[in-house]
Short mmCIF file of C-alpha atoms and ligand atoms in Angstrom, two decimals:
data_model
loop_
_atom_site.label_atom_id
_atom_site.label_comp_id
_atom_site.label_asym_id
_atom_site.label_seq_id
_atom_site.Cartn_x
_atom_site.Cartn_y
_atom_site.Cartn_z
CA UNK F 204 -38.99 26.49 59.87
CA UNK F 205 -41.72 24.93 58.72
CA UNK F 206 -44.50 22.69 60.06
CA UNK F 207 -42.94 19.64 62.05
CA UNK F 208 -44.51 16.20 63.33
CA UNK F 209 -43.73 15.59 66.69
CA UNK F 210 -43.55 11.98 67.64
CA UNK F 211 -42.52 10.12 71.37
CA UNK F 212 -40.69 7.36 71.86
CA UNK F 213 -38.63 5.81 74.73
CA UNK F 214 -39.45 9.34 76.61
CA UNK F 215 -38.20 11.54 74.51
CA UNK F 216 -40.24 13.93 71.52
CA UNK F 217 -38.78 14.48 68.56
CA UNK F 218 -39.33 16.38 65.93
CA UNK F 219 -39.65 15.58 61.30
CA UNK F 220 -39.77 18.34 59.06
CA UNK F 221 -43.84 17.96 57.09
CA UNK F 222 -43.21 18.48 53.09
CA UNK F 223 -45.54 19.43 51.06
CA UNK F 224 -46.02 19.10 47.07
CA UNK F 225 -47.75 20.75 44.74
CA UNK F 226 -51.11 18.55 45.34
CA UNK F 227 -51.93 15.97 47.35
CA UNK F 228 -51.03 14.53 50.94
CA UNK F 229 -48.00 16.17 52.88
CA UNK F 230 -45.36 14.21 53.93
CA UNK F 231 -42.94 13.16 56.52
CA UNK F 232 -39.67 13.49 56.21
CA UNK F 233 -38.49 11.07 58.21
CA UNK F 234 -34.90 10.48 56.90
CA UNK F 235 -33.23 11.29 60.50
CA UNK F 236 -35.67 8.82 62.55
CA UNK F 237 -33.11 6.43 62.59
CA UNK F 238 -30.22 8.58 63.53
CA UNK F 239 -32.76 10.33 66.00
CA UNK F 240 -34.62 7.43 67.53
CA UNK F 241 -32.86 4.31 66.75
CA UNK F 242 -36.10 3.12 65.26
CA UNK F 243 -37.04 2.43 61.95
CA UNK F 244 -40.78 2.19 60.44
CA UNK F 245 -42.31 -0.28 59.31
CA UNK F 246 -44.76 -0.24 56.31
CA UNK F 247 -44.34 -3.49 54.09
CA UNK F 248 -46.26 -3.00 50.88
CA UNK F 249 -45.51 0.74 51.08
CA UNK F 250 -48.79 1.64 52.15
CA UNK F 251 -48.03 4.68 53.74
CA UNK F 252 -44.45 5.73 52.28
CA UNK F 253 -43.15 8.09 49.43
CA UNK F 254 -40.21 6.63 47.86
CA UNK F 255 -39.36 9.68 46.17
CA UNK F 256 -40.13 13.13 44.69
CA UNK F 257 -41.45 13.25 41.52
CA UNK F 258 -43.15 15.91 38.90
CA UNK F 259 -44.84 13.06 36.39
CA UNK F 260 -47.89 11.96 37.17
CA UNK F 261 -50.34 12.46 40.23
CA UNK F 262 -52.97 10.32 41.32
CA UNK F 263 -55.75 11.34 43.42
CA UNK F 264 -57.34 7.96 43.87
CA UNK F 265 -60.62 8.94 45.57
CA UNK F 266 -61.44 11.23 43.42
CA UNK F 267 -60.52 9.21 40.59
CA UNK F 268 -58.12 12.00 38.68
CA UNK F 269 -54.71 10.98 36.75
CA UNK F 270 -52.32 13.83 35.89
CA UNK F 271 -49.64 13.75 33.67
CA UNK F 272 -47.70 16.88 33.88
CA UNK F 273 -51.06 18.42 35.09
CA UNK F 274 -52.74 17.38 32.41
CA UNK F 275 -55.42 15.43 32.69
CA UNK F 276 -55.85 10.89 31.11
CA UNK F 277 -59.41 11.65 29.65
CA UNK F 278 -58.05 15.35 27.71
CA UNK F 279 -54.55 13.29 26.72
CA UNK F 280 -56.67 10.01 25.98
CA UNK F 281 -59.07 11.83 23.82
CA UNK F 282 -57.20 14.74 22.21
CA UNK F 283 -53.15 13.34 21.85
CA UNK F 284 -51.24 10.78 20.66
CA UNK F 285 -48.79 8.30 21.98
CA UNK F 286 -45.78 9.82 20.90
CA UNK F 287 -46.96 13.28 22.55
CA UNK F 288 -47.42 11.92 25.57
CA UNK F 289 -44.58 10.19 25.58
CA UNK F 290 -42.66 14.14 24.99
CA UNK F 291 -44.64 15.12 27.34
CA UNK F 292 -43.57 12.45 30.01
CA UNK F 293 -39.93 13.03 29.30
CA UNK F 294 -39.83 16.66 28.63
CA UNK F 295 -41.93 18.20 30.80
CA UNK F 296 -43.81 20.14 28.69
CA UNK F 297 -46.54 19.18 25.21
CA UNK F 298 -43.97 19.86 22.61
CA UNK F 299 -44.61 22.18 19.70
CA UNK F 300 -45.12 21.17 16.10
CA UNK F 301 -41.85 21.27 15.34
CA UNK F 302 -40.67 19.06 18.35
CA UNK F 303 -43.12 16.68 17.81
CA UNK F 304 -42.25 16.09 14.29
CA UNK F 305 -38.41 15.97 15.36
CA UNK F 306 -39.32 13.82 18.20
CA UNK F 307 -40.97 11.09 16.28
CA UNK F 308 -38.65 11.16 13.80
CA UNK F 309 -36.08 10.45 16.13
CA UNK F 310 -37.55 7.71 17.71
CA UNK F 311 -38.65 6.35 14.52
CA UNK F 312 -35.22 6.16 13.43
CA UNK F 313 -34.68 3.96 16.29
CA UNK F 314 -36.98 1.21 15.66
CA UNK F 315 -34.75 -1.10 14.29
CA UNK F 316 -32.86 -3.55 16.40
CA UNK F 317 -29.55 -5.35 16.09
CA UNK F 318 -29.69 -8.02 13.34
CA UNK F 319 -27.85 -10.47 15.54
CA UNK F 320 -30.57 -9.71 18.33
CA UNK F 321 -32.86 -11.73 16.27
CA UNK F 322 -30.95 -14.86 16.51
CA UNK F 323 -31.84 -14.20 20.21
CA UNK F 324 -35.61 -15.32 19.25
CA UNK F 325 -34.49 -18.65 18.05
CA UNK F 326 -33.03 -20.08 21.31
CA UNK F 327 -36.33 -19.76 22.71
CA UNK F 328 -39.58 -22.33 22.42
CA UNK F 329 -42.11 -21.16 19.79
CA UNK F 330 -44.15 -21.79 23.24
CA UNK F 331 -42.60 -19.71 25.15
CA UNK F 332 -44.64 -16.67 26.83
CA UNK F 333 -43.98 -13.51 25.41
CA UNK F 334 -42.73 -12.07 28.31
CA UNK F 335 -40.09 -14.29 29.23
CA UNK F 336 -39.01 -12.94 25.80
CA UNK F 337 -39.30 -9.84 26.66
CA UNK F 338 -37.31 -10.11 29.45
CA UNK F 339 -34.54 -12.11 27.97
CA UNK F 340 -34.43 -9.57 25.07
CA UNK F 341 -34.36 -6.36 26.35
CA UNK F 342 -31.91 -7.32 29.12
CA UNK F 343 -29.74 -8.14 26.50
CA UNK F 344 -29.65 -5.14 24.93
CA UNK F 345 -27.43 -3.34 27.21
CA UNK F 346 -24.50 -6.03 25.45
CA UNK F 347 -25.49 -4.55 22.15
CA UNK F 348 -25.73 -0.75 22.71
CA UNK F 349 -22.75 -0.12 24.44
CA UNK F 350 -22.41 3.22 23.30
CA UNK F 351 -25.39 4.16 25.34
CA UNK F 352 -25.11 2.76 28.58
CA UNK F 353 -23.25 5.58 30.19
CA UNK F 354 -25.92 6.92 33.44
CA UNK F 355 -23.66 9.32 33.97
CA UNK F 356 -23.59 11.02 30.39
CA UNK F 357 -26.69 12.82 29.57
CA UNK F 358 -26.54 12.13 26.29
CA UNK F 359 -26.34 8.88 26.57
CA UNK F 360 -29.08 8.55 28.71
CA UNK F 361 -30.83 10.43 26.39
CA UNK F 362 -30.28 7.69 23.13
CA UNK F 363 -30.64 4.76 25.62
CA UNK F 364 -34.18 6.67 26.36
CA UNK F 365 -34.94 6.56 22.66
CA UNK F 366 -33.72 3.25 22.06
CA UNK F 367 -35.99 1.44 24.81
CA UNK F 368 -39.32 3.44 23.51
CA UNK F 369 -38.33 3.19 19.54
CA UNK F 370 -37.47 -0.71 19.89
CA UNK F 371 -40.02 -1.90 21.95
CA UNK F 372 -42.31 -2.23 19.29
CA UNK F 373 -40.35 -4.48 17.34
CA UNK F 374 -39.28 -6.50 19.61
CA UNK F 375 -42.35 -6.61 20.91
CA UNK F 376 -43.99 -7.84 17.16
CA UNK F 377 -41.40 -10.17 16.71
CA UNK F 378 -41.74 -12.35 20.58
CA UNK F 379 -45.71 -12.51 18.40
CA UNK F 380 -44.15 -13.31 15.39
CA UNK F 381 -41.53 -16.05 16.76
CA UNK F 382 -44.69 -17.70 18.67
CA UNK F 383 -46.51 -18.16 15.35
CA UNK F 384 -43.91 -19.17 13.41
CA UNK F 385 -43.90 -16.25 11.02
CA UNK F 386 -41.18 -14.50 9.56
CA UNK F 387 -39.91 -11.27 11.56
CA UNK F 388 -41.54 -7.75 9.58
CA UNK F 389 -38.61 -4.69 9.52
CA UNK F 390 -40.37 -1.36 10.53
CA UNK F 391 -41.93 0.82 8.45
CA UNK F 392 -40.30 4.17 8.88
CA UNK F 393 -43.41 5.59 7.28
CA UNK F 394 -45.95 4.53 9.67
CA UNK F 395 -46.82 6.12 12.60
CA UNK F 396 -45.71 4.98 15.71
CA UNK F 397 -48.58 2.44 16.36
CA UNK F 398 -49.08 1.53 13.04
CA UNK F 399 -46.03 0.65 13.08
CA UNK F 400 -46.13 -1.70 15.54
CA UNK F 401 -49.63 -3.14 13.65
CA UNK F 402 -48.02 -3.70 10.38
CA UNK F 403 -44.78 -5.69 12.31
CA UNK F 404 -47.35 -7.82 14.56
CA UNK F 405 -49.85 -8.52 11.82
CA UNK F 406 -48.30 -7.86 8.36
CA UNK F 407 -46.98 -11.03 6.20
CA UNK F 408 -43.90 -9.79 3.63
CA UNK F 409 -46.26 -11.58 0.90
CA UNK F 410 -48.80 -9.20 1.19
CA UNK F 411 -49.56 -5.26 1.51
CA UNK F 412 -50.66 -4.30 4.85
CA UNK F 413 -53.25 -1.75 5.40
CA UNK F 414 -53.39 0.04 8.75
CA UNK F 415 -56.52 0.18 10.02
CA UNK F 416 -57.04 3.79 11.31
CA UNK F 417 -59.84 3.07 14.05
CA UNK F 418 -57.89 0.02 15.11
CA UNK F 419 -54.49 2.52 14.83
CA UNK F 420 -56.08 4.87 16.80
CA UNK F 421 -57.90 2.72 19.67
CA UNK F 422 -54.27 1.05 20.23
CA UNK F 423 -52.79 4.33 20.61
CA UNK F 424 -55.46 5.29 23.39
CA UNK F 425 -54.28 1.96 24.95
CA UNK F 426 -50.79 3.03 24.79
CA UNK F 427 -51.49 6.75 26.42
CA UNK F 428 -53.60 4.96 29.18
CA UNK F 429 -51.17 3.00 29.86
CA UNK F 430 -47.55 5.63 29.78
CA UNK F 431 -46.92 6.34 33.61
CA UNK F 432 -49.11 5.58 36.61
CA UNK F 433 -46.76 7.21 39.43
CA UNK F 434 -44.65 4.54 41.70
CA UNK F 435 -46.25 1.26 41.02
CA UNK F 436 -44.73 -1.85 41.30
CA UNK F 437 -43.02 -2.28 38.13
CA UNK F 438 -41.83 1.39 37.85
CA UNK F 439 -40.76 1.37 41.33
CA UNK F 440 -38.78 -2.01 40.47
CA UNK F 441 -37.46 -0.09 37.68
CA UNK F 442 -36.26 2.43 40.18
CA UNK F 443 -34.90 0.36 42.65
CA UNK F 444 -32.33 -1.29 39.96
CA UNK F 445 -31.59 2.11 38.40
CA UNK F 446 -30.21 3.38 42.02
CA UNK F 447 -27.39 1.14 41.67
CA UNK F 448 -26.13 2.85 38.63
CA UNK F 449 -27.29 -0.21 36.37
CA UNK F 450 -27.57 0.42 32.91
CA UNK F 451 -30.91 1.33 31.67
CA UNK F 452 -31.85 -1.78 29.36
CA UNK F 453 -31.20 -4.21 32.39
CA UNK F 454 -33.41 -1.74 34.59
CA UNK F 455 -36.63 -1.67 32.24
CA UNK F 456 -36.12 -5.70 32.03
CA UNK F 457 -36.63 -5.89 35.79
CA UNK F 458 -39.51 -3.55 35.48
CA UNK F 459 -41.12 -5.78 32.62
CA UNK F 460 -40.40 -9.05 35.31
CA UNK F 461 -42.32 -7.38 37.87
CA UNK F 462 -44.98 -6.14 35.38
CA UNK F 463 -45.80 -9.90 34.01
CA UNK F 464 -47.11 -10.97 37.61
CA UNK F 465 -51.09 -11.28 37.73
CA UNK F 466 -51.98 -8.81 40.27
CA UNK F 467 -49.70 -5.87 38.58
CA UNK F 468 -50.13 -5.92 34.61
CA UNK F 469 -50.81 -9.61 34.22
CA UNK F 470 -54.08 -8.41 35.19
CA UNK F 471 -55.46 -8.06 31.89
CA UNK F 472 -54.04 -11.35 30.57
CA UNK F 473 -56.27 -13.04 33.63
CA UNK F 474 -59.32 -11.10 33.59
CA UNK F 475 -60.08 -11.91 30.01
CA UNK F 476 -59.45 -15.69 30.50
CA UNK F 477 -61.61 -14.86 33.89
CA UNK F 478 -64.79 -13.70 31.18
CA UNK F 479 -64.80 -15.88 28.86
CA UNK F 480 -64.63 -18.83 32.35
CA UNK F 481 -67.68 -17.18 33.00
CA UNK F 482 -68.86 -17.48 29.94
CA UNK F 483 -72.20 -16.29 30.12
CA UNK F 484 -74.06 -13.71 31.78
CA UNK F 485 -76.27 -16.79 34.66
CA UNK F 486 -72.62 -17.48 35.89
CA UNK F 487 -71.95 -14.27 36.91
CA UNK F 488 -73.27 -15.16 40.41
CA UNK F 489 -71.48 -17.61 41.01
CA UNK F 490 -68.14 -15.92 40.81
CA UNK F 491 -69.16 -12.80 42.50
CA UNK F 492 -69.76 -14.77 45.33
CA UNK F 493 -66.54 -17.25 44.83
CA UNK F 494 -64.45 -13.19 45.12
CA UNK F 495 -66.62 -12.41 48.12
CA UNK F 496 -65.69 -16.22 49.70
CA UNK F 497 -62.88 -15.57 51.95
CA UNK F 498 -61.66 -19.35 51.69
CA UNK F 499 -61.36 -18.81 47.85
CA UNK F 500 -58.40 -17.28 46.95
CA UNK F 501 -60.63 -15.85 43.34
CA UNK F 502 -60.46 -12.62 42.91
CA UNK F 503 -62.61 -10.86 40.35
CA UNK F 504 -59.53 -9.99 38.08
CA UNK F 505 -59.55 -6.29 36.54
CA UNK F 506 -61.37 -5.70 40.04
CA UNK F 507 -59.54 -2.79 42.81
CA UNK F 508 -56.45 -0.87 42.98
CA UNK F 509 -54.26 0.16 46.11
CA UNK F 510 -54.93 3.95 45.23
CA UNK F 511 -58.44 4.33 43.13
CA UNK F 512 -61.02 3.88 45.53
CA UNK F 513 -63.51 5.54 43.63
CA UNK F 514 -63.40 4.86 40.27
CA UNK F 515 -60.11 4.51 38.09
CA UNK F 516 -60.12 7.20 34.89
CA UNK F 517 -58.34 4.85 32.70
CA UNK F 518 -61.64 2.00 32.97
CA UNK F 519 -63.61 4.30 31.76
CA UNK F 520 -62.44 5.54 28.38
CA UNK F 521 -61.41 1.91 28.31
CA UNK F 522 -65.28 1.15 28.24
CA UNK F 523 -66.14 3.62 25.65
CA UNK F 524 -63.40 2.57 23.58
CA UNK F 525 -64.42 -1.09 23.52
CA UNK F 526 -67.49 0.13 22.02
CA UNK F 527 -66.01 1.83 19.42
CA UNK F 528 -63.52 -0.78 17.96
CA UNK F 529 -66.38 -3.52 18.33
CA UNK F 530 -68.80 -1.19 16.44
CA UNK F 531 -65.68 -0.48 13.49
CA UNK F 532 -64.89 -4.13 13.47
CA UNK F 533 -68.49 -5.48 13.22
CA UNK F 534 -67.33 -7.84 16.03
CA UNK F 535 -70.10 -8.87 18.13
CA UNK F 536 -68.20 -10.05 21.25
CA UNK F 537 -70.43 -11.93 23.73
CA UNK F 538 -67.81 -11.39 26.57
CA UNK F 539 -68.72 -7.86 26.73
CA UNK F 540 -71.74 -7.96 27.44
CA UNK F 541 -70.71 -10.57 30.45
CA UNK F 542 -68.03 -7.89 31.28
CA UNK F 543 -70.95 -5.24 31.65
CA UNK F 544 -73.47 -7.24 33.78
CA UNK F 545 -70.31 -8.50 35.91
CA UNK F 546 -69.38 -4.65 36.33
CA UNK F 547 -73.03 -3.49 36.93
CA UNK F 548 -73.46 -6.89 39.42
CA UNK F 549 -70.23 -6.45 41.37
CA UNK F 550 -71.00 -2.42 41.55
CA UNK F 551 -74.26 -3.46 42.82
CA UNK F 552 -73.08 -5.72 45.81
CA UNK F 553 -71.92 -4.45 49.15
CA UNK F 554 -69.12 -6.17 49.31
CA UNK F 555 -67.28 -4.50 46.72
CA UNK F 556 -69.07 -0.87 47.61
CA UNK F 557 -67.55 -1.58 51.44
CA UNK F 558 -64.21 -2.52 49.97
CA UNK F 559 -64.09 0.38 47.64
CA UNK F 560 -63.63 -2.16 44.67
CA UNK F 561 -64.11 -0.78 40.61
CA UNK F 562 -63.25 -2.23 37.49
CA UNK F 563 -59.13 -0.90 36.80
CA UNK F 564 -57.50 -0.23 33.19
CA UNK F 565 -57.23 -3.71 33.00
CA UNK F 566 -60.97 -5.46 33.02
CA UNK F 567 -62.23 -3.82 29.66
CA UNK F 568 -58.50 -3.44 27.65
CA UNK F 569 -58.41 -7.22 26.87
CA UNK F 570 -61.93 -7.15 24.80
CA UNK F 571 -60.22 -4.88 22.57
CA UNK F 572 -56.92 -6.27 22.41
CA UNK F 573 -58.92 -9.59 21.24
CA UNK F 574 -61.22 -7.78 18.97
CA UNK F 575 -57.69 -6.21 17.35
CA UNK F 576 -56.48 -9.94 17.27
CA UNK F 577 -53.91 -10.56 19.73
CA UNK F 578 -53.85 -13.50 21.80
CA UNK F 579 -54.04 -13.05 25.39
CA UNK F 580 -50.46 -13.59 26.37
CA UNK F 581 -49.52 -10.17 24.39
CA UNK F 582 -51.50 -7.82 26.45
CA UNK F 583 -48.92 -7.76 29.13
CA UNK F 584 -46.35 -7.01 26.17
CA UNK F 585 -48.71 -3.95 24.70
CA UNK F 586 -48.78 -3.15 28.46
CA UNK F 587 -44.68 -3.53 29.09
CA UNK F 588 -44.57 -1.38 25.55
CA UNK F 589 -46.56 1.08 26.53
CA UNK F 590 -45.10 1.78 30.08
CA UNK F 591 -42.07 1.72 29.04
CA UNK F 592 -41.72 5.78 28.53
CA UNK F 593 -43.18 6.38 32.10
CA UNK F 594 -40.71 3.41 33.45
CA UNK F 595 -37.97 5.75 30.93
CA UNK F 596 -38.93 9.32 31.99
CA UNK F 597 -38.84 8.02 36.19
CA UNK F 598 -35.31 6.30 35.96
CA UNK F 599 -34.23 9.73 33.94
CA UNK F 600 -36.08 11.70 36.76
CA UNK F 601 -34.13 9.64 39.39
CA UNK F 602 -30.82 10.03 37.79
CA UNK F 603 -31.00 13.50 37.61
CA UNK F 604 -31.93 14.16 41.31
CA UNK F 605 -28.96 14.94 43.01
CA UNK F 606 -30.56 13.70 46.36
CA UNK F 607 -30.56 10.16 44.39
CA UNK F 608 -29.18 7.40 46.74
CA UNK F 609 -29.15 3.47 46.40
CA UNK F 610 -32.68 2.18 47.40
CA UNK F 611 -31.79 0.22 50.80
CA UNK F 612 -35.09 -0.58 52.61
CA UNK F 613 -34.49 -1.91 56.37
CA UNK F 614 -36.61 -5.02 57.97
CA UNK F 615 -38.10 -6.16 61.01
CA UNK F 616 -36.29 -9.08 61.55
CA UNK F 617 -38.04 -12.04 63.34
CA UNK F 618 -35.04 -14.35 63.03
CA UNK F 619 -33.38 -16.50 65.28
CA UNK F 620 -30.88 -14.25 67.39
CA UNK F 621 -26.61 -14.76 67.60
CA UNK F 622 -26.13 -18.72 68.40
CA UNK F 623 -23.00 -21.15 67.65
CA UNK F 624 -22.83 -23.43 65.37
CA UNK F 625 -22.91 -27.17 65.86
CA UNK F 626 -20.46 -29.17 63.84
CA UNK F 627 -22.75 -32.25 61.41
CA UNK F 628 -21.76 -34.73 63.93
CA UNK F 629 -23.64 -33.28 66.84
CA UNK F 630 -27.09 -32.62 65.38
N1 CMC Q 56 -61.78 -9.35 44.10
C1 CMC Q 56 -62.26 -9.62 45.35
N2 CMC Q 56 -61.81 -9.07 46.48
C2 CMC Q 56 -60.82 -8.16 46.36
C3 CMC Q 56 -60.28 -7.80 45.10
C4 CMC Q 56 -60.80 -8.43 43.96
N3 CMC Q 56 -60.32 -8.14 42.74
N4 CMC Q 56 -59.32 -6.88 45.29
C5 CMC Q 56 -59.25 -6.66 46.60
N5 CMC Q 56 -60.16 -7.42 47.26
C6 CMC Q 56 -60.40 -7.43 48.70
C7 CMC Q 56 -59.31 -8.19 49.44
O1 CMC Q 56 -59.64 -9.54 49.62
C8 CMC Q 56 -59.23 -7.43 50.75
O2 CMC Q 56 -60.27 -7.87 51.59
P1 CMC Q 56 -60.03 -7.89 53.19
O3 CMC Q 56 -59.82 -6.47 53.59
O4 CMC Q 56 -61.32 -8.47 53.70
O5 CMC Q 56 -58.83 -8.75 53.43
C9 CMC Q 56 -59.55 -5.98 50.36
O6 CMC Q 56 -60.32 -6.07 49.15
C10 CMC Q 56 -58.31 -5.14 50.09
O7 CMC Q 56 -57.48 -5.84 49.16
P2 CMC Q 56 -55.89 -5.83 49.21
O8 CMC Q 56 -55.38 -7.00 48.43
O9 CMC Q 56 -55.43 -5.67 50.61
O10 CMC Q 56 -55.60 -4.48 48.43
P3 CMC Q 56 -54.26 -4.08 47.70
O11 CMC Q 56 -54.28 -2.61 47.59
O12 CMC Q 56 -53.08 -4.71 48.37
O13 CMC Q 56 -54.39 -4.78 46.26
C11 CMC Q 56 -54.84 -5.18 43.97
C12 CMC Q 56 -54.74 -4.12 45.09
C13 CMC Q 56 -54.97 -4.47 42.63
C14 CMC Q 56 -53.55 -6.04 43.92
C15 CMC Q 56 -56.08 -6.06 44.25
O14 CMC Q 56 -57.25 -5.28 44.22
C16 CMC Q 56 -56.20 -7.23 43.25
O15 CMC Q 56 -55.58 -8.28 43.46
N6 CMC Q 56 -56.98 -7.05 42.14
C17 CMC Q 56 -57.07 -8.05 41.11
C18 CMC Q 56 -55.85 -7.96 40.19
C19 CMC Q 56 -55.91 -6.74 39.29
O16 CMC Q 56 -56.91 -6.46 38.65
N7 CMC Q 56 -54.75 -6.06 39.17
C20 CMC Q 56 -54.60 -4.92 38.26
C21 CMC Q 56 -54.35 -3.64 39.00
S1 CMC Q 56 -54.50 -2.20 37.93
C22 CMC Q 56 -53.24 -2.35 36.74
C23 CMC Q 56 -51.88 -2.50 37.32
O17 CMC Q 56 -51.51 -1.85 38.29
O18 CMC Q 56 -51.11 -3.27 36.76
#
């Protein structure tokens, strides 16, 4: 028997097994508390609970270290590509040449969608946000892949896996497209996986479009840094729906709803319409103190994380690779500089050194996501695109865990208690 947690309550001690993984914090296996005690615990926000056991990606957030696999965001951000990652996520292991080349090729047959999907597109505004699109879309493709929506049958969770990471892209390009009233671009089987996705968001059919490899290559950074970040919110939505058996296309759709809200991946969306409200660099006072005001609900946006509390890895290749597509562009963006005096300001004030609070993934991606050209309501879609394989490779991890039950959370309920109705006429 291992080591146990003893715990007292109504007079009696009782005993949990202690877990541990292969790194980080033990836990508490506390699955029999209820059954033991008649007491459940109570942790809104999931502060202090593991929802389930996984081998992806480990986050030690005060040290400031993101694993996937083992390996580590700055070697797999500086050294691989999207599509290896993405292997690597699903698989296990970095694949060898060979699987590399048949795994891209795979998913590159995959990147076209449905031709009725695209009449889809057309029901919407030409205002509408991208996202709503993205949700609408996605969900629906579960009614046109019906030979893959099987949870039970490896193999077809292994096409539907394929399907949501090959067609992302596109559908992705085309909720840009619709908004600008240009004609949808077919993939280019020939492209790589990103420039792919360049030529369908920025290519015309009148004209030849050139990838641009430093833009090509910066995107696909953005893509790795964004592939898995353990049980956040929208991957943890993602699992939630998947319990139920649901097919995966409706699952990733409710992971891409919880995604779009501000404090999750709608964080990059606000913190670049945040900078350029600031404007320029005499402001920045002002709004550090507006985040500090407790009567202001402001919030430096691209600011904290409920796990880094030191620094978060991602920001900082994020930083360096801002530098890099402005330089290659010749774009002289005065926004970053206001994004590097607001950094150095807020990292300067003891507020935010007290409250553990650094610039996330999000505070520096949507200077380069302008610089590449896209408005700001598509960084939550390169975001949503990107995540997609870690939101993939967790529902396949869940699926295939044969301790797998329907997520069922319990309450504290603060509700009135048993009472009897009163008929209309006597209220
Ligand atoms: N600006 C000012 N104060 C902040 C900020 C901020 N960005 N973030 C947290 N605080 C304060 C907060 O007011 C609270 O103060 P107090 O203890 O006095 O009440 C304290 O810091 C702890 O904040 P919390 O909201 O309890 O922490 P949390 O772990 O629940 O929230 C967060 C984490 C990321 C939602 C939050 O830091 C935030 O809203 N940040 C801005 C939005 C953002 O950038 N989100 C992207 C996250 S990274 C990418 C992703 O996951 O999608």
């Amino acid at each position: 028997m291992g080591n146990q947690a003893k715990f007292s309550a109504g007079g009696n001690d009782h005993e949990f097994p202690i877990l541990s993984g292969s790194v980080g914090p033990d836990v508490v296996d506390i699955r029999k508390l209820y059954a033991q005690t008649g007491m459940f615990t109570y942790d809104p926000g999931f502060t202090s609970t593991a929802s389930c056991e996984s081998a992806l990606t480990y986050i030690d957030g005060d040290e400031g270290v993101l694993l996937h696999r083992g390996y580590s965001i700055e070697q797999l951000s500086e050294e691989s590509s999207f599509m290896e990652v993405s292997y690597l996520l699903l698989n296990g292991e970095l694949p060898g040449k060979a699987e590399l080349e048949d795994f891209s090729r795979t998913i590159t047959r995959h990147t076209m969608l449905h031709e009725q999907l695209a009449t889809f597109y057309r029901g919407f505004r030409r205002d509408a946000h991208p996202m709503a699109i993205m949700c609408g879309v996605v969900g629906a493709l579960s009614a046109f892949y019906h030979d893959s929506t099987d949870i039970s049958d490896p193999v077809h969770r292994k096409i539907s896996s394929h399907r949501l990471i090959a067609k992302m892209p596109t559908i992705a390009a085309m909720a840009y497209k619709y908004s600008v009233g240009q004609p949808f671009v077919y993939p280019d089987n020939s492209l790589s996986y990103t420039g792919n996705f360049l030529r369908m968001t920025f290519g015309v059919p009148a004209e030849k479009y050139e990838v641009n490899p430093v833009v090509e290559q910066a995107l696909d950074r953005i893509f790795i840094l964004h592939a898995d970040h353990e049980q956040n919110a929208s991957t943890s939505t993602v699992r939630l729906a998947g319990s139920s058996g649901a097919n995966p296309f409706a699952c990733i759709a409710a992971g891409i709803a919880c995604l779009w809200g501000p404090a999750h991946g709608g964080a990059n969306e606000a913190a670049l319409n945040m900078l350029k409200e600031i404007g320029t660099p005499d402001k920045i006072p002002h709004y550090i103190d507006r985040a500090k005001d407790k009567n202001d609900p402001f919030r430096l946006m691209g600011f904290g994380h409920r796990v880094y509390k030191n620094y978060d890895p991602r920001a900082t290749v994020m930083q360096k690779t801002v530098r890099e597509v402005l330089t290659a562009l010749k774009v002289n963006d005065p926004i970053f500089e206001v994004a590097l005096q607001l950094e150095d300001m807020a990292l300067n004030d003891p507020y935010f050194i007290e409250k553990k609070l650094f610039p996330n993934v999000d505070f520096y991606s949507g200077i380069i996501l302008s610089a590449i050209g896209f408005p700001t309501t598509m960084f939550t879609v390169l975001f949503a695109l990107a995540r997609t394989v870690g939101w993939v490779a967790q529902w396949n991890e869940m699926i295939s865990d044969p301790g797998q039950k329907i997520g069922r959370p319990r309450q504290l309920y603060t509700g009135p208690t048993a009472r009897d109705y009163i008929p209309l006429d006597k209220r």
